[in-house]
mmCIF file of C-alpha atoms and ligand atoms in Angstrom:
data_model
loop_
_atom_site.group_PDB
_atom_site.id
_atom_site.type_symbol
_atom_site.label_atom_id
_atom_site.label_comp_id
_atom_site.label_asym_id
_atom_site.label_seq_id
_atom_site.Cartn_x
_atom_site.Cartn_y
_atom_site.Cartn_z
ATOM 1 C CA UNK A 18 -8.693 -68.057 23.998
ATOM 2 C CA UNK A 19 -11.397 -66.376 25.915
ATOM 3 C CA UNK A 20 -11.739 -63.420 28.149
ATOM 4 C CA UNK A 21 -10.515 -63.656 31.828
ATOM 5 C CA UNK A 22 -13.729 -62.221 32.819
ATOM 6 C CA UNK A 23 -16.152 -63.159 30.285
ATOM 7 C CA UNK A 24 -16.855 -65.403 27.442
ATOM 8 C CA UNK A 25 -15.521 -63.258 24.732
ATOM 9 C CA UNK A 26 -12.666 -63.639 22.149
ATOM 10 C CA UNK A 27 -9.307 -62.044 23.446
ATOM 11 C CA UNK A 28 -8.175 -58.769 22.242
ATOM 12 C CA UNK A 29 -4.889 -57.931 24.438
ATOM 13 C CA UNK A 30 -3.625 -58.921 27.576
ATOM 14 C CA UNK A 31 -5.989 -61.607 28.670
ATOM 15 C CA UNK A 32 -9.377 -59.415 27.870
ATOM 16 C CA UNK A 33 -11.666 -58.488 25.622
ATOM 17 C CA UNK A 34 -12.152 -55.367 24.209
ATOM 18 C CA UNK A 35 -14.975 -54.114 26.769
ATOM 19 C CA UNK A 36 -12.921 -55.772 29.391
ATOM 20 C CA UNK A 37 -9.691 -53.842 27.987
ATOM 21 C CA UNK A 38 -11.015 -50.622 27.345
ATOM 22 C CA UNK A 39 -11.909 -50.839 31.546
ATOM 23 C CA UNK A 40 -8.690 -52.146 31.621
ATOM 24 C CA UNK A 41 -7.259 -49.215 30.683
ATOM 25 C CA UNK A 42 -9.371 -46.251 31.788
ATOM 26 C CA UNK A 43 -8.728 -47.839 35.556
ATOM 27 C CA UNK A 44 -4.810 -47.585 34.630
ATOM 28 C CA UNK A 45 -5.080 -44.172 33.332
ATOM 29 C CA UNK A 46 -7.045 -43.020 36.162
ATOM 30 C CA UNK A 47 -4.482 -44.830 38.841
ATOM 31 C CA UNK A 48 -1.398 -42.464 37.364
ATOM 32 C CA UNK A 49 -4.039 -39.467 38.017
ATOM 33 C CA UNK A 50 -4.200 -40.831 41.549
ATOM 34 C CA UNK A 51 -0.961 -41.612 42.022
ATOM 35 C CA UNK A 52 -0.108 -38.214 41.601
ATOM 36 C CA UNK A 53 -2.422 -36.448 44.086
ATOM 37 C CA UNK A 54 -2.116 -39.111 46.605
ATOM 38 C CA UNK A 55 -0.348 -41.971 48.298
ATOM 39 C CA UNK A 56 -1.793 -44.851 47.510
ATOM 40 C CA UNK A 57 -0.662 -47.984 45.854
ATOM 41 C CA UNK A 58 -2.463 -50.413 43.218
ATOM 42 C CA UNK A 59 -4.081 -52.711 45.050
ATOM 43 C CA UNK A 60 -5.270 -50.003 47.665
ATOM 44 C CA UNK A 61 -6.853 -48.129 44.069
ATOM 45 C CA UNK A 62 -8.363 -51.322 42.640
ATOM 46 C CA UNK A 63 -10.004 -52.210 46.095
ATOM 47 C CA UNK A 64 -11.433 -48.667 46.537
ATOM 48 C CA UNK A 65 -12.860 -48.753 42.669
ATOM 49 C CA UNK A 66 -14.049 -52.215 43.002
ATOM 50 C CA UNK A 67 -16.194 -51.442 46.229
ATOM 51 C CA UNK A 68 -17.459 -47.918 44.686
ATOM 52 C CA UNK A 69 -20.956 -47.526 43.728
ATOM 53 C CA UNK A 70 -20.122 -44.950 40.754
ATOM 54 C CA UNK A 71 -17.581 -47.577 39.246
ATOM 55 C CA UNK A 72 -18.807 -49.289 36.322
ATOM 56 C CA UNK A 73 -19.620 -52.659 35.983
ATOM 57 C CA UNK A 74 -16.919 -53.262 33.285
ATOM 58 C CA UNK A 75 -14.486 -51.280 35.636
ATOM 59 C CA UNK A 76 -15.875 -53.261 38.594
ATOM 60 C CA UNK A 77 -14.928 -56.413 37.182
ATOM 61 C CA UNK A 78 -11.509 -56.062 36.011
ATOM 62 C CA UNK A 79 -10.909 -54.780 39.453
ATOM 63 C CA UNK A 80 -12.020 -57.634 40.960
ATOM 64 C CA UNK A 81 -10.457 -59.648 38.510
ATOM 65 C CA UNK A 82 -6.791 -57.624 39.269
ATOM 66 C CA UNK A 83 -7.197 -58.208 42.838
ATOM 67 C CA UNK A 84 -7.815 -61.855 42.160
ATOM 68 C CA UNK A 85 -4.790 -62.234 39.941
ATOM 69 C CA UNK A 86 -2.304 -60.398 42.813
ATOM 70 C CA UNK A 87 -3.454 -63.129 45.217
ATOM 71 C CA UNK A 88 -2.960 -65.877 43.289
ATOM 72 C CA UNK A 89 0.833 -64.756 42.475
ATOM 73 C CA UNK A 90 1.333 -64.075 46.376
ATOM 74 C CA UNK A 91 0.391 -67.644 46.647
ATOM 75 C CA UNK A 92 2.622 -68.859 43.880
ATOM 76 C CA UNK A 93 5.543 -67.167 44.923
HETATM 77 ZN ZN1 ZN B 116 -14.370 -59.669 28.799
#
């Protein structure tokens, strides 16, 4: 099984390790942000995803989290 994202061999839920290790910084920093300020997941990974001083690894997985929320909208 490959990577959501990119070509590489799976390491844990659906991504590689790059694409995990983004993965999880953007969840850590989400229950910082939760914290300080009302806002809910998909409002956080469309702010991150359009900000310059995001990663590209961080970028992606965004993107790739907002794409995944659609598609179950549209399943359910
Ligand atoms: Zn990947």
């Amino acid at each position: 099984m490959s990577c959501k994202i990119c070509s590489r061999q799976v390491k844990e839920k659906g991504y590689c390790n790059r694409h995990l290790k983004a993965y999880q910084n953007i969840y850590e920093k989400f229950e910082m942000w939760k914290k300080a300020l009302e806002v809910t997941w998909m409002d956080y990974l469309s702010k991150i995803s359009k900000n310059s001083l995001t990663g590209e690894w961080a970028k992606e997985v965004a993107k790739q989290l907002i794409e995944d929320d659609r598609r179950n909208v549209k399943e359910k």
